[in-house]
PDB file of C-alpha atoms in Angstrom:
ATOM      1  CA  MET A   1      -0.007   0.002  -0.015  1.00 51.00           C
ATOM      2  CA  ASN A   2       2.928   2.305   0.673  1.00 71.00           C
ATOM      3  CA  VAL A   3       3.809   2.656  -3.008  1.00 89.00           C
ATOM      4  CA  LEU A   4       0.383   2.001  -4.487  1.00 92.00           C
ATOM      5  CA  TRP A   5       0.179   5.166  -6.595  1.00 93.00           C
ATOM      6  CA  ARG A   6       3.745   4.716  -7.832  1.00 95.00           C
ATOM      7  CA  THR A   7       2.921   1.121  -8.721  1.00 95.00           C
ATOM      8  CA  LEU A   8      -0.159   2.117 -10.712  1.00 96.00           C
ATOM      9  CA  LEU A   9       1.877   4.787 -12.521  1.00 96.00           C
ATOM     10  CA  VAL A  10       4.664   2.336 -13.373  1.00 96.00           C
ATOM     11  CA  ILE A  11       2.112  -0.184 -14.683  1.00 96.00           C
ATOM     12  CA  ARG A  12       0.416   2.492 -16.847  1.00 97.00           C
ATOM     13  CA  ARG A  13       3.712   3.698 -18.290  1.00 96.00           C
ATOM     14  CA  ALA A  14       4.880   0.107 -18.936  1.00 96.00           C
ATOM     15  CA  LYS A  15       1.655  -0.740 -20.796  1.00 95.00           C
ATOM     16  CA  ARG A  16       2.067   2.384 -22.940  1.00 96.00           C
ATOM     17  CA  ARG A  17       5.703   1.541 -23.688  1.00 94.00           C
ATOM     18  CA  ALA A  18       4.796  -2.027 -24.622  1.00 93.00           C
ATOM     19  CA  ARG A  19       2.099  -0.764 -27.031  1.00 93.00           C
ATOM     20  CA  ARG A  20       4.489   1.805 -28.526  1.00 95.00           C
ATOM     21  CA  VAL A  21       7.625  -0.354 -28.943  1.00 92.00           C
ATOM     22  CA  GLY A  22       6.315  -3.874 -28.620  1.00 91.00           C
ATOM     23  CA  VAL A  23       6.884  -6.670 -26.150  1.00 89.00           C
ATOM     24  CA  ARG A  24      10.445  -7.098 -24.928  1.00 89.00           C
ATOM     25  CA  PRO A  25      12.271 -10.441 -24.558  1.00 86.00           C
ATOM     26  CA  LEU A  26      12.588 -12.028 -21.132  1.00 83.00           C
ATOM     27  CA  ASP A  27      16.351 -11.898 -21.156  1.00 84.00           C
ATOM     28  CA  ASP A  28      16.466  -8.063 -21.480  1.00 90.00           C
ATOM     29  CA  VAL A  29      17.474  -5.707 -18.670  1.00 95.00           C
ATOM     30  CA  TYR A  30      14.463  -3.636 -17.816  1.00 97.00           C
ATOM     31  CA  ARG A  31      15.086  -0.069 -16.604  1.00 97.00           C
ATOM     32  CA  ILE A  32      12.961   2.632 -15.019  1.00 98.00           C
ATOM     33  CA  ARG A  33      13.958   5.960 -13.521  1.00 98.00           C
ATOM     34  CA  LEU A  34      12.917   6.779  -9.979  1.00 98.00           C
ATOM     35  CA  ARG A  35      13.532   9.497  -7.469  1.00 97.00           C
ATOM     36  CA  VAL A  36      13.870   9.195  -3.667  1.00 96.00           C
ATOM     37  CA  LEU A  37      10.791  10.941  -2.280  1.00 95.00           C
ATOM     38  CA  PRO A  38      10.177  12.255   1.273  1.00 94.00           C
ATOM     39  CA  THR A  39       7.923   9.209   1.946  1.00 93.00           C
ATOM     40  CA  ASP A  40      10.884   6.924   1.177  1.00 95.00           C
ATOM     41  CA  ILE A  41      13.399   8.244   3.693  1.00 94.00           C
ATOM     42  CA  ASP A  42      14.166   7.569   7.296  1.00 93.00           C
ATOM     43  CA  LEU A  43      15.384   9.943  10.024  1.00 94.00           C
ATOM     44  CA  LEU A  44      18.861   9.988   8.448  1.00 91.00           C
ATOM     45  CA  ARG A  45      17.340  11.458   5.231  1.00 90.00           C
ATOM     46  CA  HIS A  46      18.363   8.568   3.050  1.00 94.00           C
ATOM     47  CA  LEU A  47      16.330   5.815   1.426  1.00 95.00           C
ATOM     48  CA  ASN A  48      15.041   3.531   4.153  1.00 94.00           C
ATOM     49  CA  ASN A  49      16.433   0.004   3.942  1.00 93.00           C
ATOM     50  CA  GLY A  50      12.953  -1.509   3.956  1.00 91.00           C
ATOM     51  CA  ARG A  51      11.802   0.770   1.145  1.00 95.00           C
ATOM     52  CA  TYR A  52      14.321  -0.588  -1.325  1.00 97.00           C
ATOM     53  CA  LEU A  53      12.398  -3.854  -1.648  1.00 96.00           C
ATOM     54  CA  SER A  54       9.116  -2.027  -2.060  1.00 95.00           C
ATOM     55  CA  LEU A  55      10.643   0.060  -4.868  1.00 97.00           C
ATOM     56  CA  PHE A  56      12.215  -3.071  -6.443  1.00 97.00           C
ATOM     57  CA  ASP A  57       8.615  -4.354  -6.765  1.00 96.00           C
ATOM     58  CA  LEU A  58       8.102  -1.517  -9.237  1.00 97.00           C
ATOM     59  CA  GLY A  59      10.836  -3.008 -11.425  1.00 97.00           C
ATOM     60  CA  ARG A  60       9.062  -6.377 -11.409  1.00 96.00           C
ATOM     61  CA  TRP A  61       5.754  -4.791 -12.424  1.00 96.00           C
ATOM     62  CA  ASP A  62       7.507  -2.941 -15.248  1.00 97.00           C
ATOM     63  CA  MET A  63       9.198  -6.111 -16.429  1.00 96.00           C
ATOM     64  CA  LEU A  64       5.971  -8.186 -16.298  1.00 95.00           C
ATOM     65  CA  GLU A  65       4.043  -5.618 -18.260  1.00 95.00           C
ATOM     66  CA  ARG A  66       6.700  -4.891 -20.851  1.00 95.00           C
ATOM     67  CA  SER A  67       7.489  -8.571 -21.491  1.00 92.00           C
ATOM     68  CA  GLY A  68       3.786  -9.402 -21.940  1.00 91.00           C
ATOM     69  CA  LEU A  69       3.725 -11.737 -18.910  1.00 93.00           C
ATOM     70  CA  THR A  70       0.991  -9.915 -17.062  1.00 94.00           C
ATOM     71  CA  GLY A  71      -1.645 -10.690 -19.769  1.00 92.00           C
ATOM     72  CA  LEU A  72      -0.491 -14.296 -20.004  1.00 93.00           C
ATOM     73  CA  PHE A  73      -0.566 -14.809 -16.205  1.00 95.00           C
ATOM     74  CA  ARG A  74      -3.991 -13.194 -15.915  1.00 95.00           C
ATOM     75  CA  SER A  75      -5.443 -15.375 -18.714  1.00 95.00           C
ATOM     76  CA  ARG A  76      -4.202 -18.548 -17.139  1.00 95.00           C
ATOM     77  CA  GLY A  77      -4.876 -17.663 -13.536  1.00 96.00           C
ATOM     78  CA  TRP A  78      -1.229 -17.635 -12.594  1.00 97.00           C
ATOM     79  CA  TYR A  79       0.425 -15.271 -10.133  1.00 96.00           C
ATOM     80  CA  PRO A  80       3.997 -14.799  -8.915  1.00 95.00           C
ATOM     81  CA  VAL A  81       4.894 -14.755  -5.265  1.00 95.00           C
ATOM     82  CA  VAL A  82       8.218 -13.856  -3.708  1.00 96.00           C
ATOM     83  CA  SER A  83       9.498 -16.692  -1.492  1.00 94.00           C
ATOM     84  CA  SER A  84      12.779 -15.165  -0.379  1.00 95.00           C
ATOM     85  CA  GLU A  85      14.977 -12.181  -1.085  1.00 96.00           C
ATOM     86  CA  THR A  86      18.331 -10.859  -0.072  1.00 95.00           C
ATOM     87  CA  ILE A  87      19.704  -7.334  -0.488  1.00 97.00           C
ATOM     88  CA  THR A  88      23.125  -5.828  -0.250  1.00 96.00           C
ATOM     89  CA  PHE A  89      23.764  -2.087   0.201  1.00 97.00           C
ATOM     90  CA  ARG A  90      26.823  -0.300  -1.146  1.00 97.00           C
ATOM     91  CA  ARG A  91      25.964   3.420  -0.967  1.00 97.00           C
ATOM     92  CA  SER A  92      23.070   5.437   0.354  1.00 96.00           C
ATOM     93  CA  LEU A  93      20.444   7.014  -1.895  1.00 98.00           C
ATOM     94  CA  GLU A  94      19.641  10.499  -0.573  1.00 96.00           C
ATOM     95  CA  LEU A  95      16.439  12.529  -0.521  1.00 96.00           C
ATOM     96  CA  TRP A  96      15.432  13.698  -4.058  1.00 97.00           C
ATOM     97  CA  GLN A  97      18.222  11.696  -5.697  1.00 97.00           C
ATOM     98  CA  ARG A  98      17.384  10.132  -9.045  1.00 98.00           C
ATOM     99  CA  PHE A  99      18.401   6.572  -9.764  1.00 98.00           C
ATOM    100  CA  GLU A 100      17.806   3.901 -12.271  1.00 98.00           C
ATOM    101  CA  LEU A 101      16.189   0.644 -11.268  1.00 98.00           C
ATOM    102  CA  GLU A 102      17.436  -2.245 -13.306  1.00 98.00           C
ATOM    103  CA  THR A 103      15.629  -5.597 -13.305  1.00 98.00           C
ATOM    104  CA  ARG A 104      16.510  -8.857 -15.053  1.00 95.00           C
ATOM    105  CA  TRP A 105      15.872 -12.569 -14.825  1.00 92.00           C
ATOM    106  CA  ILE A 106      18.990 -14.415 -13.752  1.00 93.00           C
ATOM    107  CA  GLY A 107      17.848 -17.992 -13.823  1.00 90.00           C
ATOM    108  CA  ARG A 108      15.909 -20.809 -12.278  1.00 88.00           C
ATOM    109  CA  ASP A 109      16.228 -23.987 -10.258  1.00 87.00           C
ATOM    110  CA  ASP A 110      13.821 -26.910 -10.049  1.00 85.00           C
ATOM    111  CA  ARG A 111      11.283 -24.950  -7.918  1.00 88.00           C
ATOM    112  CA  ALA A 112      11.779 -21.221  -8.392  1.00 92.00           C
ATOM    113  CA  LEU A 113      12.658 -18.373 -10.720  1.00 93.00           C
ATOM    114  CA  TYR A 114      15.298 -15.824  -9.786  1.00 95.00           C
ATOM    115  CA  MET A 115      15.698 -12.159 -10.662  1.00 96.00           C
ATOM    116  CA  GLU A 116      18.108  -9.421  -9.790  1.00 97.00           C
ATOM    117  CA  HIS A 117      17.366  -5.782  -9.060  1.00 98.00           C
ATOM    118  CA  ARG A 118      19.904  -3.010  -8.946  1.00 98.00           C
ATOM    119  CA  ALA A 119      19.653   0.612  -7.869  1.00 98.00           C
ATOM    120  CA  VAL A 120      22.128   2.408 -10.122  1.00 98.00           C
ATOM    121  CA  VAL A 121      23.396   6.021 -10.162  1.00 98.00           C
ATOM    122  CA  ASP A 122      25.711   7.136 -12.985  1.00 98.00           C
ATOM    123  CA  GLY A 123      26.525   3.528 -13.847  1.00 97.00           C
ATOM    124  CA  GLU A 124      27.433   2.636 -10.226  1.00 98.00           C
ATOM    125  CA  ILE A 125      25.516   0.015  -8.230  1.00 98.00           C
ATOM    126  CA  TYR A 126      24.232   1.420  -4.961  1.00 98.00           C
ATOM    127  CA  ALA A 127      22.151  -1.630  -3.902  1.00 98.00           C
ATOM    128  CA  GLN A 128      21.503  -5.077  -5.315  1.00 97.00           C
ATOM    129  CA  ALA A 129      18.804  -7.608  -4.487  1.00 97.00           C
ATOM    130  CA  ILE A 130      18.327 -11.225  -5.481  1.00 97.00           C
ATOM    131  CA  ILE A 131      14.656 -12.331  -5.491  1.00 97.00           C
ATOM    132  CA  ARG A 132      13.476 -15.936  -5.446  1.00 96.00           C
ATOM    133  CA  ALA A 133       9.889 -16.298  -6.710  1.00 96.00           C
ATOM    134  CA  ARG A 134       7.430 -19.028  -7.513  1.00 95.00           C
ATOM    135  CA  LEU A 135       4.666 -18.996 -10.032  1.00 95.00           C
ATOM    136  CA  LEU A 136       1.382 -20.295  -8.637  1.00 96.00           C
ATOM    137  CA  GLY A 137      -1.883 -21.164 -10.233  1.00 95.00           C
ATOM    138  CA  ARG A 138      -5.311 -22.382  -9.250  1.00 91.00           C
ATOM    139  CA  SER A 139      -3.982 -25.915  -8.628  1.00 91.00           C
ATOM    140  CA  GLY A 140      -0.665 -25.007  -7.035  1.00 92.00           C
ATOM    141  CA  PRO A 141       2.828 -24.345  -8.419  1.00 93.00           C
ATOM    142  CA  VAL A 142       3.106 -23.918 -12.189  1.00 95.00           C
ATOM    143  CA  PRO A 143       5.707 -26.272 -13.660  1.00 92.00           C
ATOM    144  CA  HIS A 144       8.625 -24.497 -15.421  1.00 88.00           C
ATOM    145  CA  ASP A 145       8.119 -26.443 -18.665  1.00 87.00           C
ATOM    146  CA  GLU A 146       4.505 -25.187 -18.797  1.00 91.00           C
ATOM    147  CA  LEU A 147       5.601 -21.586 -18.223  1.00 88.00           C
ATOM    148  CA  PHE A 148       8.486 -21.708 -20.724  1.00 84.00           C
ATOM    149  CA  ALA A 149       6.243 -23.305 -23.392  1.00 85.00           C
ATOM    150  CA  ALA A 150       3.602 -20.606 -22.808  1.00 86.00           C
ATOM    151  CA  VAL A 151       6.151 -17.770 -23.236  1.00 82.00           C
ATOM    152  CA  ASP A 152       7.990 -19.513 -26.050  1.00 71.00           C
ATOM    153  CA  VAL A 153      11.333 -19.913 -24.262  1.00 70.00           C
ATOM    154  CA  PRO A 154      12.431 -23.268 -25.606  1.00 57.00           C
ATOM    155  CA  ASP A 155      15.437 -23.711 -23.342  1.00 70.00           C
ATOM    156  CA  GLY A 156      13.945 -21.842 -20.361  1.00 67.00           C
ATOM    157  CA  LEU A 157      16.142 -19.745 -18.164  1.00 77.00           C
ATOM    158  CA  PRO A 158      19.644 -20.894 -17.236  1.00 83.00           C
ATOM    159  CA  GLU A 159      20.413 -22.552 -13.921  1.00 85.00           C
ATOM    160  CA  VAL A 160      21.401 -20.022 -11.266  1.00 89.00           C
ATOM    161  CA  ALA A 161      24.897 -19.768  -9.834  1.00 89.00           C
ATOM    162  CA  PRO A 162      25.755 -22.298  -7.034  1.00 91.00           C
ATOM    163  CA  TRP A 163      25.991 -19.630  -4.371  1.00 92.00           C
ATOM    164  CA  ILE A 164      22.301 -18.670  -5.077  1.00 92.00           C
ATOM    165  CA  HIS A 165      21.316 -22.310  -4.487  1.00 88.00           C
ATOM    166  CA  GLU A 166      23.193 -22.290  -1.202  1.00 92.00           C
ATOM    167  CA  TRP A 167      21.582 -19.008  -0.124  1.00 93.00           C
ATOM    168  CA  ALA A 168      18.092 -20.216  -1.057  1.00 90.00           C
ATOM    169  CA  GLU A 169      18.547 -23.453   0.892  1.00 89.00           C
ATOM    170  CA  ALA A 170      20.019 -21.683   3.914  1.00 90.00           C
ATOM    171  CA  ALA A 171      17.222 -19.041   4.002  1.00 90.00           C
ATOM    172  CA  ALA A 172      14.329 -21.509   3.503  1.00 88.00           C
ATOM    173  CA  LEU A 173      11.649 -22.040   6.069  1.00 89.00           C
ATOM    174  CA  PRO A 174       9.798 -25.390   6.404  1.00 88.00           C
ATOM    175  CA  SER A 175       7.087 -26.157   3.908  1.00 84.00           C
ATOM    176  CA  THR A 176       3.589 -24.869   4.762  1.00 84.00           C
ATOM    177  CA  ARG A 177       2.669 -28.563   5.201  1.00 86.00           C
ATOM    178  CA  ARG A 178       5.114 -28.914   8.092  1.00 90.00           C
ATOM    179  CA  PRO A 179       5.117 -27.077  11.439  1.00 91.00           C
ATOM    180  CA  ALA A 180       7.245 -24.058  11.917  1.00 89.00           C
ATOM    181  CA  PRO A 181       7.070 -23.183  15.639  1.00 88.00           C
ATOM    182  CA  SER A 182       8.442 -19.877  16.822  1.00 91.00           C
ATOM    183  CA  THR A 183      10.946 -20.987  19.442  1.00 89.00           C
ATOM    184  CA  TRP A 184      14.105 -19.148  20.359  1.00 91.00           C
ATOM    185  CA  ASP A 185      17.232 -21.043  21.263  1.00 75.00           C
TER     186      ASP A 185
END
């Protein structure tokens, strides 16, 4: 809800761009320009660490619209959900500072799809996030081969780097079918 109006604006602009220049391939890097607004900062007057991930959602909406995936997902009753994410900060983004948000698919494993987001200023990475997402449908997870066939990606996305597998495994919580009690050691 915090970035609802910005999300709607990004979706509107992405739809317009897709109509004007056509659908873009999945392996492109998608870029949008953003500015740090007063609602994005903390008491230190820089972009709040929690806000980065909310703004990175905007990059995913832009990518889904401009690649044509939103319409496909809607027609099949599919929806993406983030299952885990990690972010690394390098430099602070200050109030009113403009930056480019770069989004791209980086691969898959047997259960999830992975994408990368970067906050970039003058060609320099300020922050980077890796997102692990699953595609769900009415009857549960959508198999990758079904997705890749629907979007005409014959070979699918490449396997992700080994360190990403290690991170995903280390960060995973138990399945929703198993208990996950909140106990502190």
